[in-house]
mmCIF file of C-alpha atoms (C1' of nucleotides) and ligand atoms in Angstrom:
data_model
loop_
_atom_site.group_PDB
_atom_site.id
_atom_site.type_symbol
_atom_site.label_atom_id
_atom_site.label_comp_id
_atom_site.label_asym_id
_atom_site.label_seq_id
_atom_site.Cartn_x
_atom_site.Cartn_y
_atom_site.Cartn_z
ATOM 1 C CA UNK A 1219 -19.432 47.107 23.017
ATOM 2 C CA UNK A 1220 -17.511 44.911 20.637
ATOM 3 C CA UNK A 1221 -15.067 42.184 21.675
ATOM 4 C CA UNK A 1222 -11.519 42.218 19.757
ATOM 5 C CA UNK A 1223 -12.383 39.819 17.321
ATOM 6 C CA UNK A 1224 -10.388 36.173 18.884
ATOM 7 C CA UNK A 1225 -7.236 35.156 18.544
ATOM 8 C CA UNK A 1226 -8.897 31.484 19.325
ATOM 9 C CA UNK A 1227 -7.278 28.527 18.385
ATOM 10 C CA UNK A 1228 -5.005 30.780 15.912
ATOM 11 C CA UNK A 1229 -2.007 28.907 17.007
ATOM 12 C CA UNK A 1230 -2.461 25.664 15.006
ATOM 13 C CA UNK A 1231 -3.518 27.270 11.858
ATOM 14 C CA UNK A 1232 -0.631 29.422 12.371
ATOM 15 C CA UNK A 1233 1.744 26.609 12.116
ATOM 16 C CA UNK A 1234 0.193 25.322 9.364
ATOM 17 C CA UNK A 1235 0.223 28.376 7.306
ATOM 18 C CA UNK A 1236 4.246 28.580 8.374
ATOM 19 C CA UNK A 1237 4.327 25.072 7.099
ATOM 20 C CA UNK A 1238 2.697 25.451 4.057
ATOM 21 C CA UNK A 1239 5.191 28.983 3.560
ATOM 22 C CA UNK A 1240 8.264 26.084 3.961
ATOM 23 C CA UNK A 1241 7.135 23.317 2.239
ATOM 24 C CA UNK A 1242 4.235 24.251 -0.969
ATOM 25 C CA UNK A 1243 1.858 21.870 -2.029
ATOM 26 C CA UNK A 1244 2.096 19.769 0.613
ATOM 27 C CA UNK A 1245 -0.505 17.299 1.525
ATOM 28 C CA UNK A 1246 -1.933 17.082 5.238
ATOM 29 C CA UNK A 1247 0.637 14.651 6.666
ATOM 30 C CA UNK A 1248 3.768 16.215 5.060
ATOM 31 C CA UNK A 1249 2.537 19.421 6.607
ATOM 32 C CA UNK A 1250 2.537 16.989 10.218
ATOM 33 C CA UNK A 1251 5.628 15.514 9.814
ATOM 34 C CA UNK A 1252 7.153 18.984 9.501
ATOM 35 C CA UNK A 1253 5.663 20.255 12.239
ATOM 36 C CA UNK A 1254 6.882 17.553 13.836
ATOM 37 C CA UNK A 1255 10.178 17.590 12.805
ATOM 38 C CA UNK A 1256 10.369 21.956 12.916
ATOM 39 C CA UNK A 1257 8.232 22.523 15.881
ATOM 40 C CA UNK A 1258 9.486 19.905 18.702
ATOM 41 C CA UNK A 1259 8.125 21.591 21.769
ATOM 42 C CA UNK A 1260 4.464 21.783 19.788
ATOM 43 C CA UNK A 1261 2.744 18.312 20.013
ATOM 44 C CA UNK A 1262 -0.370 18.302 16.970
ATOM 45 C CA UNK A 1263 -2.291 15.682 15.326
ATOM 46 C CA UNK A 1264 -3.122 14.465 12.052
ATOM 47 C CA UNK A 1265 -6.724 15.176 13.269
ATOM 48 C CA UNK A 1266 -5.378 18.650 14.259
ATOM 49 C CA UNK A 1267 -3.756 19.295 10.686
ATOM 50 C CA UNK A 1268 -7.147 18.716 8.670
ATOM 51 C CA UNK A 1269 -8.958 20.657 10.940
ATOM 52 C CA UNK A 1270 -6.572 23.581 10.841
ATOM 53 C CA UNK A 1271 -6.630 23.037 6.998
ATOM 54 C CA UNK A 1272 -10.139 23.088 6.458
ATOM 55 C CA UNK A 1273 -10.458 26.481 8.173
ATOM 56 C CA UNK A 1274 -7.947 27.809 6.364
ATOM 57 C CA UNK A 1275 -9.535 26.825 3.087
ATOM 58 C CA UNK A 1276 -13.175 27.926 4.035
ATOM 59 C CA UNK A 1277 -11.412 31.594 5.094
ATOM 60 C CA UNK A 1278 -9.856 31.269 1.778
ATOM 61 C CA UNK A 1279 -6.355 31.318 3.473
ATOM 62 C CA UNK A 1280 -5.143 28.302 1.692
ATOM 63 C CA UNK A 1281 -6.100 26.743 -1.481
ATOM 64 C CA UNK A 1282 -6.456 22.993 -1.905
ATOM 65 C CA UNK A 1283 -5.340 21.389 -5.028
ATOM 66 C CA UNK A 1284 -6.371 17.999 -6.529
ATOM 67 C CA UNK A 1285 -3.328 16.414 -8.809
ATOM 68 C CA UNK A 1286 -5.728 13.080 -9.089
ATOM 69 C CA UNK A 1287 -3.408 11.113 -6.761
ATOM 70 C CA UNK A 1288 -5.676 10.060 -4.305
ATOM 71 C CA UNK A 1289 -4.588 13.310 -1.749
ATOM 72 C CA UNK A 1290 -5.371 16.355 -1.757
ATOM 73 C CA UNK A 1291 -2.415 19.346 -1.378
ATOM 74 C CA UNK A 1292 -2.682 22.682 -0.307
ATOM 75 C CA UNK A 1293 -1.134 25.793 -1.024
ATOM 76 C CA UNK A 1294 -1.184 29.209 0.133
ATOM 77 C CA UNK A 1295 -3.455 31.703 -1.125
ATOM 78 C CA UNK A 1296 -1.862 34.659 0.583
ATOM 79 C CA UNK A 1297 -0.641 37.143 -2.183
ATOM 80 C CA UNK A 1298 -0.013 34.488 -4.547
ATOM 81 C CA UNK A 1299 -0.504 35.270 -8.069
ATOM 82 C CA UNK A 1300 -3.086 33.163 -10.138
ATOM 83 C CA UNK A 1301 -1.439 30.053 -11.656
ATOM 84 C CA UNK A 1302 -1.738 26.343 -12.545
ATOM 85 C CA UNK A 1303 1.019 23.682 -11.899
ATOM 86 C CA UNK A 1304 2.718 21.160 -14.358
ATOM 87 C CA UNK A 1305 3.086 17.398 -12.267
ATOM 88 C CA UNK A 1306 5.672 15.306 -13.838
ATOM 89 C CA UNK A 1307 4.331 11.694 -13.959
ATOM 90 C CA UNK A 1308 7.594 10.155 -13.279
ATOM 91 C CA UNK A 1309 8.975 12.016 -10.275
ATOM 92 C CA UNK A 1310 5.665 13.353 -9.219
ATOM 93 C CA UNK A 1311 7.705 16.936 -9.374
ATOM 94 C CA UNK A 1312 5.263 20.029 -9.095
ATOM 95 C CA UNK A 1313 6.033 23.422 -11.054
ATOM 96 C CA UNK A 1314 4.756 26.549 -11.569
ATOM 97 C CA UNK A 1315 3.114 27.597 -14.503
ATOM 98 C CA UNK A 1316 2.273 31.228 -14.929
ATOM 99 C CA UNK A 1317 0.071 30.959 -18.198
ATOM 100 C CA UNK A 1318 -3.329 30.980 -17.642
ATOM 101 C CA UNK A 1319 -6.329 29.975 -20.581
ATOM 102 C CA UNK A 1320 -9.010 30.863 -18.584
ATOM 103 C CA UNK A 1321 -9.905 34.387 -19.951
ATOM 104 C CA UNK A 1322 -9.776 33.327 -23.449
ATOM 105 C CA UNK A 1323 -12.266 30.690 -22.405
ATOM 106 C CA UNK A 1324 -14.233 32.852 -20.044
ATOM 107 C CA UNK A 1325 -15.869 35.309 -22.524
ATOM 108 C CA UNK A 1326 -17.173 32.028 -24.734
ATOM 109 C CA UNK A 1327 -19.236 30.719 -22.111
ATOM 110 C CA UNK A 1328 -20.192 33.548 -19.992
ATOM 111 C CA UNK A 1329 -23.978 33.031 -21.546
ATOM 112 C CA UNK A 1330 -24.550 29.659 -20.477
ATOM 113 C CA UNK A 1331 -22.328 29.158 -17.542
ATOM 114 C CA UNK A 1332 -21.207 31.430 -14.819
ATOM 115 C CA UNK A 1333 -17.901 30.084 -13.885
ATOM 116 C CA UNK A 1334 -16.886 30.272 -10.036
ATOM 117 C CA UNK A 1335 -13.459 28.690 -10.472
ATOM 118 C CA UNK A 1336 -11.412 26.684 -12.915
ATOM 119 C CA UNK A 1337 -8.572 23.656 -12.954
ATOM 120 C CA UNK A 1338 -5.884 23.498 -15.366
ATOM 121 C CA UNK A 1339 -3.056 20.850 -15.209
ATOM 122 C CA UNK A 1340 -0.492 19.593 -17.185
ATOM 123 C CA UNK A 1341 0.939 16.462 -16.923
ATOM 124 C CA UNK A 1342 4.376 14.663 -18.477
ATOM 125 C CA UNK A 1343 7.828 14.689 -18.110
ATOM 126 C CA UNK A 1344 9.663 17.308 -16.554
ATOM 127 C CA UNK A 1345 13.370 18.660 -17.604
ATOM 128 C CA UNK A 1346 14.970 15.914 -15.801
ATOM 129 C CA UNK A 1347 12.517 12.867 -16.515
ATOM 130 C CA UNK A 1348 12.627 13.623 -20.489
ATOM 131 C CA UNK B 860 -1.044 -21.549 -36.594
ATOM 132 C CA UNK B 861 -2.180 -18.192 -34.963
ATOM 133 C CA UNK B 862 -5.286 -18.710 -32.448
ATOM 134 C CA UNK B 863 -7.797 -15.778 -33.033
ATOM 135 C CA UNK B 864 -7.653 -13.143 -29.992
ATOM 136 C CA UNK B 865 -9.513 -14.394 -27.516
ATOM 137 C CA UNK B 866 -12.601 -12.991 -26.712
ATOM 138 C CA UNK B 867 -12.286 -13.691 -22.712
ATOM 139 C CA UNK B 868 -13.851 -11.692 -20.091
ATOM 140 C CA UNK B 869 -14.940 -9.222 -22.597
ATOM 141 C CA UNK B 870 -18.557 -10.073 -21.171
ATOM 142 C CA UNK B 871 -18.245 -7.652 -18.276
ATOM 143 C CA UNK B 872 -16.325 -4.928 -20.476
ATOM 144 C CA UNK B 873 -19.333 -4.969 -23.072
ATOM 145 C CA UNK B 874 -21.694 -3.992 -20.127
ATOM 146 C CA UNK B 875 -19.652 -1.497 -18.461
ATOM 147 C CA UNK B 876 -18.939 0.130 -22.090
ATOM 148 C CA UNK B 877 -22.814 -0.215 -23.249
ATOM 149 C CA UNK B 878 -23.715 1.458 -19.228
ATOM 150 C CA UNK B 879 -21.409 4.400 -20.330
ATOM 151 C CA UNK B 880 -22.845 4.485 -23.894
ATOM 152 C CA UNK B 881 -26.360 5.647 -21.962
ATOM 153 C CA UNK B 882 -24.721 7.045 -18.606
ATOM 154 C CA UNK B 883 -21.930 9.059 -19.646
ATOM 155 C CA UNK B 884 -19.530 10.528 -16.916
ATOM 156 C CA UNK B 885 -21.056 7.285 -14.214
ATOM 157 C CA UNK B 886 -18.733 6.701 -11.440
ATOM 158 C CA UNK B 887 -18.236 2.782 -10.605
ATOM 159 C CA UNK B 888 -21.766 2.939 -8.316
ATOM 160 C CA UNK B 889 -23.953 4.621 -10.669
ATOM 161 C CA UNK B 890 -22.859 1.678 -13.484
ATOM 162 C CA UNK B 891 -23.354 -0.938 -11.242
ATOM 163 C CA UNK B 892 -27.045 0.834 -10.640
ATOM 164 C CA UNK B 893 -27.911 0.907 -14.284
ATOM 165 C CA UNK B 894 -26.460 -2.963 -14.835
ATOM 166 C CA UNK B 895 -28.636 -3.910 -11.908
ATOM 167 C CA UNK B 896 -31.608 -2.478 -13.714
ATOM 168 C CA UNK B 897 -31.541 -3.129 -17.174
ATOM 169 C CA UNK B 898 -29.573 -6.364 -17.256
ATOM 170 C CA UNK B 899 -31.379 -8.494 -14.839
ATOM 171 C CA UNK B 900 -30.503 -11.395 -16.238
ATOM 172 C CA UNK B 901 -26.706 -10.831 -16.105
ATOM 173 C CA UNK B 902 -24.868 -10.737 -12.165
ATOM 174 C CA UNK B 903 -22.358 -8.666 -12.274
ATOM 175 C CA UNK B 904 -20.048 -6.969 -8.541
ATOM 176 C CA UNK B 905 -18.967 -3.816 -7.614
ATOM 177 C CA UNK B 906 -16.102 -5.316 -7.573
ATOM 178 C CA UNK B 907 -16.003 -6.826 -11.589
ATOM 179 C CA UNK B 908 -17.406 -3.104 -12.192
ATOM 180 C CA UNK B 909 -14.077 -1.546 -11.088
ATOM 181 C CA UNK B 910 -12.215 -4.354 -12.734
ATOM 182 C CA UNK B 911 -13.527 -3.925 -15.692
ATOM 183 C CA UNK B 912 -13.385 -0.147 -15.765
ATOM 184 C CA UNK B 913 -9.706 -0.609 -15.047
ATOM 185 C CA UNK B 914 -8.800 -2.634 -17.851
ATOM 186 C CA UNK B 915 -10.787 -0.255 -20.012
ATOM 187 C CA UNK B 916 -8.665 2.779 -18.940
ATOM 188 C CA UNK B 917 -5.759 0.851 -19.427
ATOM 189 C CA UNK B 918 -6.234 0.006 -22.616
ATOM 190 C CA UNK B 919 -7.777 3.735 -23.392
ATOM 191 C CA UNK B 920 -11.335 2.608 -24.523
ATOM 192 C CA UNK B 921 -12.369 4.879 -21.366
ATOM 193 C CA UNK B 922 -10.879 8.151 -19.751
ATOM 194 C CA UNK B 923 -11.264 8.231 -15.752
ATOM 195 C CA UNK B 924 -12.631 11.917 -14.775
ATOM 196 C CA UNK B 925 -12.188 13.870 -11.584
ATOM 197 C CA UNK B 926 -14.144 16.058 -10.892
ATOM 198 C CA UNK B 927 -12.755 17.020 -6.936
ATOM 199 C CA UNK B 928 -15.723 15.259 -5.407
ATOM 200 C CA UNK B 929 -14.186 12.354 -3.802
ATOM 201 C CA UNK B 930 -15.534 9.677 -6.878
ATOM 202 C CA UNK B 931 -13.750 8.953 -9.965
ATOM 203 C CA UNK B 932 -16.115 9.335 -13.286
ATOM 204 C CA UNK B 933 -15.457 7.626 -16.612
ATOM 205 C CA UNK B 934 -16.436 8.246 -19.800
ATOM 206 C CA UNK B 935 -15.874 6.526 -23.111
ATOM 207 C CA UNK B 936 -12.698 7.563 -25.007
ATOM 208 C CA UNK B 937 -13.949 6.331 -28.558
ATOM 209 C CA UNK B 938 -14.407 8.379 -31.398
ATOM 210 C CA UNK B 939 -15.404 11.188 -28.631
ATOM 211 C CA UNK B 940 -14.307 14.732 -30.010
ATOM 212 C CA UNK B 941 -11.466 16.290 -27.036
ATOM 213 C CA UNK B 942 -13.367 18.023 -24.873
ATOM 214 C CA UNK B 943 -13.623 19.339 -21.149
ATOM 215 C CA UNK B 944 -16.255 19.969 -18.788
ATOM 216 C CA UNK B 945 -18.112 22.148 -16.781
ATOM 217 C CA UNK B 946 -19.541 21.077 -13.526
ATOM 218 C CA UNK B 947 -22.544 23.023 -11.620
ATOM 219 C CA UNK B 948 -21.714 23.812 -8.217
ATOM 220 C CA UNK B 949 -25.260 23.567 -7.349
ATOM 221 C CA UNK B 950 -26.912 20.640 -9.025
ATOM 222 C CA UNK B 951 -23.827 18.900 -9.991
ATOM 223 C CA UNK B 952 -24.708 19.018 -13.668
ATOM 224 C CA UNK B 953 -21.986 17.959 -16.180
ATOM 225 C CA UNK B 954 -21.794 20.267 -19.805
ATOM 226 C CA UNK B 955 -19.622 19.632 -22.683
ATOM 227 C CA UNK B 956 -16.790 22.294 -22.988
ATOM 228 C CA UNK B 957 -15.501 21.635 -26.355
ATOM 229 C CA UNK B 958 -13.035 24.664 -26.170
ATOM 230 C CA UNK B 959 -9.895 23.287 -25.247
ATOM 231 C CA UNK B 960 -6.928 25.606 -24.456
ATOM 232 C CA UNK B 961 -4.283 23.029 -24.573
ATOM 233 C CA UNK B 962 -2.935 24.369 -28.042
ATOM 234 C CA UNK B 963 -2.513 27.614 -27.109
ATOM 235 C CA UNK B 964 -0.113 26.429 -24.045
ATOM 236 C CA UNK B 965 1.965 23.538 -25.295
ATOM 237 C CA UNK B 966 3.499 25.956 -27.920
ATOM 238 C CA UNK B 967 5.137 27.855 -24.247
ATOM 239 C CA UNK B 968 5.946 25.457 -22.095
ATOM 240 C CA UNK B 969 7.461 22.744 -24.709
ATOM 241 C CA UNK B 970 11.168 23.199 -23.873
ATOM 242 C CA UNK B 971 10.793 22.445 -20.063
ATOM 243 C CA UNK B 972 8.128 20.075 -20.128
ATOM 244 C CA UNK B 973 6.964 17.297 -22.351
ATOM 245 C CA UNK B 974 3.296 16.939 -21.838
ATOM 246 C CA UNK B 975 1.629 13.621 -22.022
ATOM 247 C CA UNK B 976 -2.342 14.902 -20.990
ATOM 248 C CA UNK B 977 -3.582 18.067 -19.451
ATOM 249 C CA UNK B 978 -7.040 18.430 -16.850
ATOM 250 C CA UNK B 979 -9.524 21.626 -17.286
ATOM 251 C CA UNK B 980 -12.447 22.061 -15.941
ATOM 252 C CA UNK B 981 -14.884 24.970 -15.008
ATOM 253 C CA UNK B 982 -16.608 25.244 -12.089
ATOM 254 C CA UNK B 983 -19.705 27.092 -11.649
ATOM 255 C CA UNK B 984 -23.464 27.341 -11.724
ATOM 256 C CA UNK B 985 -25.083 25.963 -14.847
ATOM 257 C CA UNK B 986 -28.202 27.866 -16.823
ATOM 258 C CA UNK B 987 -30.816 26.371 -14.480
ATOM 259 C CA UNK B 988 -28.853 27.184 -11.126
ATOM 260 C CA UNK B 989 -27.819 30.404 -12.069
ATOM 261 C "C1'" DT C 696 -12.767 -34.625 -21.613
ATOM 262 C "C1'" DC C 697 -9.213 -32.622 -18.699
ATOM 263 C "C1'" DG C 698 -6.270 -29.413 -16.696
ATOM 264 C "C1'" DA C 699 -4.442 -24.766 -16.796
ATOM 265 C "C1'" DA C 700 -5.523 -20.033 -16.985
ATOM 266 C "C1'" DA C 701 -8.562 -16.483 -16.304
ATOM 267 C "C1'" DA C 702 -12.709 -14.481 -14.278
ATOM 268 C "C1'" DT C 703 -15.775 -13.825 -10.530
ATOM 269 C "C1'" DG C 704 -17.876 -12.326 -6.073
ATOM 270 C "C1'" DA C 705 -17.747 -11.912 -1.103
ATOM 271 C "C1'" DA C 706 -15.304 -10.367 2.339
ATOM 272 C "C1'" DA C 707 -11.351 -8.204 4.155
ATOM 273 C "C1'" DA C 708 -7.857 -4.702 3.599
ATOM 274 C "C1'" DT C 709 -6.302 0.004 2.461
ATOM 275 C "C1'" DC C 710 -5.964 4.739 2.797
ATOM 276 C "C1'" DA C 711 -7.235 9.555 3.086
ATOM 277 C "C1'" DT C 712 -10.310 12.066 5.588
ATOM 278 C "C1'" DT C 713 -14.074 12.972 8.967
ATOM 279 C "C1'" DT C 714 -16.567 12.217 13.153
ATOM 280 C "C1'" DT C 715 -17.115 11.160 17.918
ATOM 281 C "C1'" DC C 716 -16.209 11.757 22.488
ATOM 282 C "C1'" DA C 717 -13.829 12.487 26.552
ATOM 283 C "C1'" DT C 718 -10.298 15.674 28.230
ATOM 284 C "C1'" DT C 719 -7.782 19.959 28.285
ATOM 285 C "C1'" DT C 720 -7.274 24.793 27.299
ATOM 286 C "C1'" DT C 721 -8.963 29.334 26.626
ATOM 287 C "C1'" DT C 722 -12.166 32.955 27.303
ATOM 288 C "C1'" DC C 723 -15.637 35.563 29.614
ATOM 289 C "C1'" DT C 724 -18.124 37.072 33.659
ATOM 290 C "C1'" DC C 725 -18.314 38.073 38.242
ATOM 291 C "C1'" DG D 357 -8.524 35.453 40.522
ATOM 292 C "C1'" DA D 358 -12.255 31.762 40.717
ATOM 293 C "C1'" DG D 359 -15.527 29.258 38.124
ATOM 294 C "C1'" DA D 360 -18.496 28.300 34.401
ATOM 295 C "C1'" DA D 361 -19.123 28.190 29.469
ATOM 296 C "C1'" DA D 362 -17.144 27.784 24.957
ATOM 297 C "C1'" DA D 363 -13.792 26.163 22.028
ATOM 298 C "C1'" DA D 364 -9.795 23.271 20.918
ATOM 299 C "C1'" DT D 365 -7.469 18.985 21.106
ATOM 300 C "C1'" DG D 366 -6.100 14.123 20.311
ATOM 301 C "C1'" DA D 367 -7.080 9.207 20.235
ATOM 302 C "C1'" DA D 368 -9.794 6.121 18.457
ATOM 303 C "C1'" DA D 369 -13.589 4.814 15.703
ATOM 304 C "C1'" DA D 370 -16.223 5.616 11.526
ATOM 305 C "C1'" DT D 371 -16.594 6.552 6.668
ATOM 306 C "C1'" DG D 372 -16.416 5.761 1.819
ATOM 307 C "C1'" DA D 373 -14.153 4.787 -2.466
ATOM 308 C "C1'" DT D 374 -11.227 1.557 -4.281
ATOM 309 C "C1'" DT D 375 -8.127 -2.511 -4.181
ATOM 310 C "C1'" DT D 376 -6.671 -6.986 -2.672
ATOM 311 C "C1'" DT D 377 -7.250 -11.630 -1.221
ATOM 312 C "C1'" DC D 378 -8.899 -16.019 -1.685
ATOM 313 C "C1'" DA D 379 -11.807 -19.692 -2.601
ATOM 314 C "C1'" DT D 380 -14.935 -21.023 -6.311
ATOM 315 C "C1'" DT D 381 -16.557 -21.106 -11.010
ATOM 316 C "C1'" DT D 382 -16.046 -20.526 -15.891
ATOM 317 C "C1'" DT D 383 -13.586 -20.744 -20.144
ATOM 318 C "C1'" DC D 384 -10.057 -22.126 -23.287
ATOM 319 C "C1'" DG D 385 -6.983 -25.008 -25.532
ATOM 320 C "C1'" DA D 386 -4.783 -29.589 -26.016
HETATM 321 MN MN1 LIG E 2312 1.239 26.484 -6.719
HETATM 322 MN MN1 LIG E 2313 -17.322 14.207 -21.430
HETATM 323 ZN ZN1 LIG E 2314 10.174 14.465 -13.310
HETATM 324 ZN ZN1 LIG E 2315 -26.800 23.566 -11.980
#
DNA sequence: TCGAAAATGAAAATCATTTTCATTTTTCTC
DNA sequence: GAGAAAAATGAAAATGATTTTCATTTTCGA
């Protein structure tokens, strides 16, 4: 007979996905020092952190993102609608952006390449930095 | 009287920019590989290598790439068309996208954000891997 | 030619991330 | 519930790309 499937080691993963639901696009030790700052009685490591994180990505939970500033960042991929991200260069602030070129790009290369995923950033000055 | 510019240190630029004339998209390593090889003659460190290649991108005769795999890639910025790329998941091969859906989104996001460059890339399997 | 400024390379430092390894916690079986 | 096996944990060490330091060499200009 099958087992329920196990609730192993969901604890730490769990507090990373609530830390990632507080605090988006954080990198691996702003997710720590909120845990450590949120979750007193809970004592976690760095070590702890990357592991939970790289779970998470390979189960597609969370979604790392690479803003070319020598960390990565992660963000939840839970329900989330498809979008890119606009990093002002000045205050290193991180928006939303909702549009999306992939699909006009997707049909013009679908007979040489068969595209698994795609990065699109903007970078500049946001509303307050201009 | 003016003194003509001086030509200093442009030794080590000249190789790095003549190892990404025949290795385009090298990281540091792979240019050090190629001066090793086909400038015996000339000594050149890993370390000159990255000086070099940061006084090129700061002075725009190269554009630093990332392409999410831990290394930084450069490739020369003169007279080279915009383009993008797409990078095989499989072999790590590196196409030429020369679609470029930047125009299509600067139009929409211009009042909130003053872009100064934008990243794209596609990620997938190439002809071969497919 | 001489001295200042710049360039160079080797080695050490940095920094994000991963690995190792010994210890603790959880799970499964009896 | 006890005890063994499996998995999780954290501290410390390892890794790997890149930068910094520092002593030495090269180049430029007077
Ligand atoms: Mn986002
Ligand atoms: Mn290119
Ligand atoms: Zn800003
Ligand atoms: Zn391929």
């Amino acid at each position: 007979m099958e087992n329920a499937p196990s609730l192993r080691n969901v604890k730490s993963q769990n507090a990373v996905l609530e830390a990632l639901h507080q605090v988006n696009h954080a990198t691996a030790s702003e997710i720590l020092d909120w845990l450590k700052v949120t979750q007193k009685n809970m004592k976690v490591s760095l070590t702890s952190v990357y592991r939970a994180l790289n779970h998470l990505v390979a189960t597609s939970q969370v979604k790392p993102l690479n803003f070319n500033d020598g960390q990565v960042r992660y963000e939840l991929n839970t329900h989330a609608m498809h979008h890119h991200h606009m990093i002002c260069t000045k205050c290193n602030l991180i928006q939303v952006l909702d549009l999306c070129p992939f699909d006009d790009i997707a049909d013009k290369v679908k007979d040489t390449f068969s595209i698994q995923y795609h990065n699109f950033e903007l970078f500049g000055l946001c509303g307050n930095c201009k």
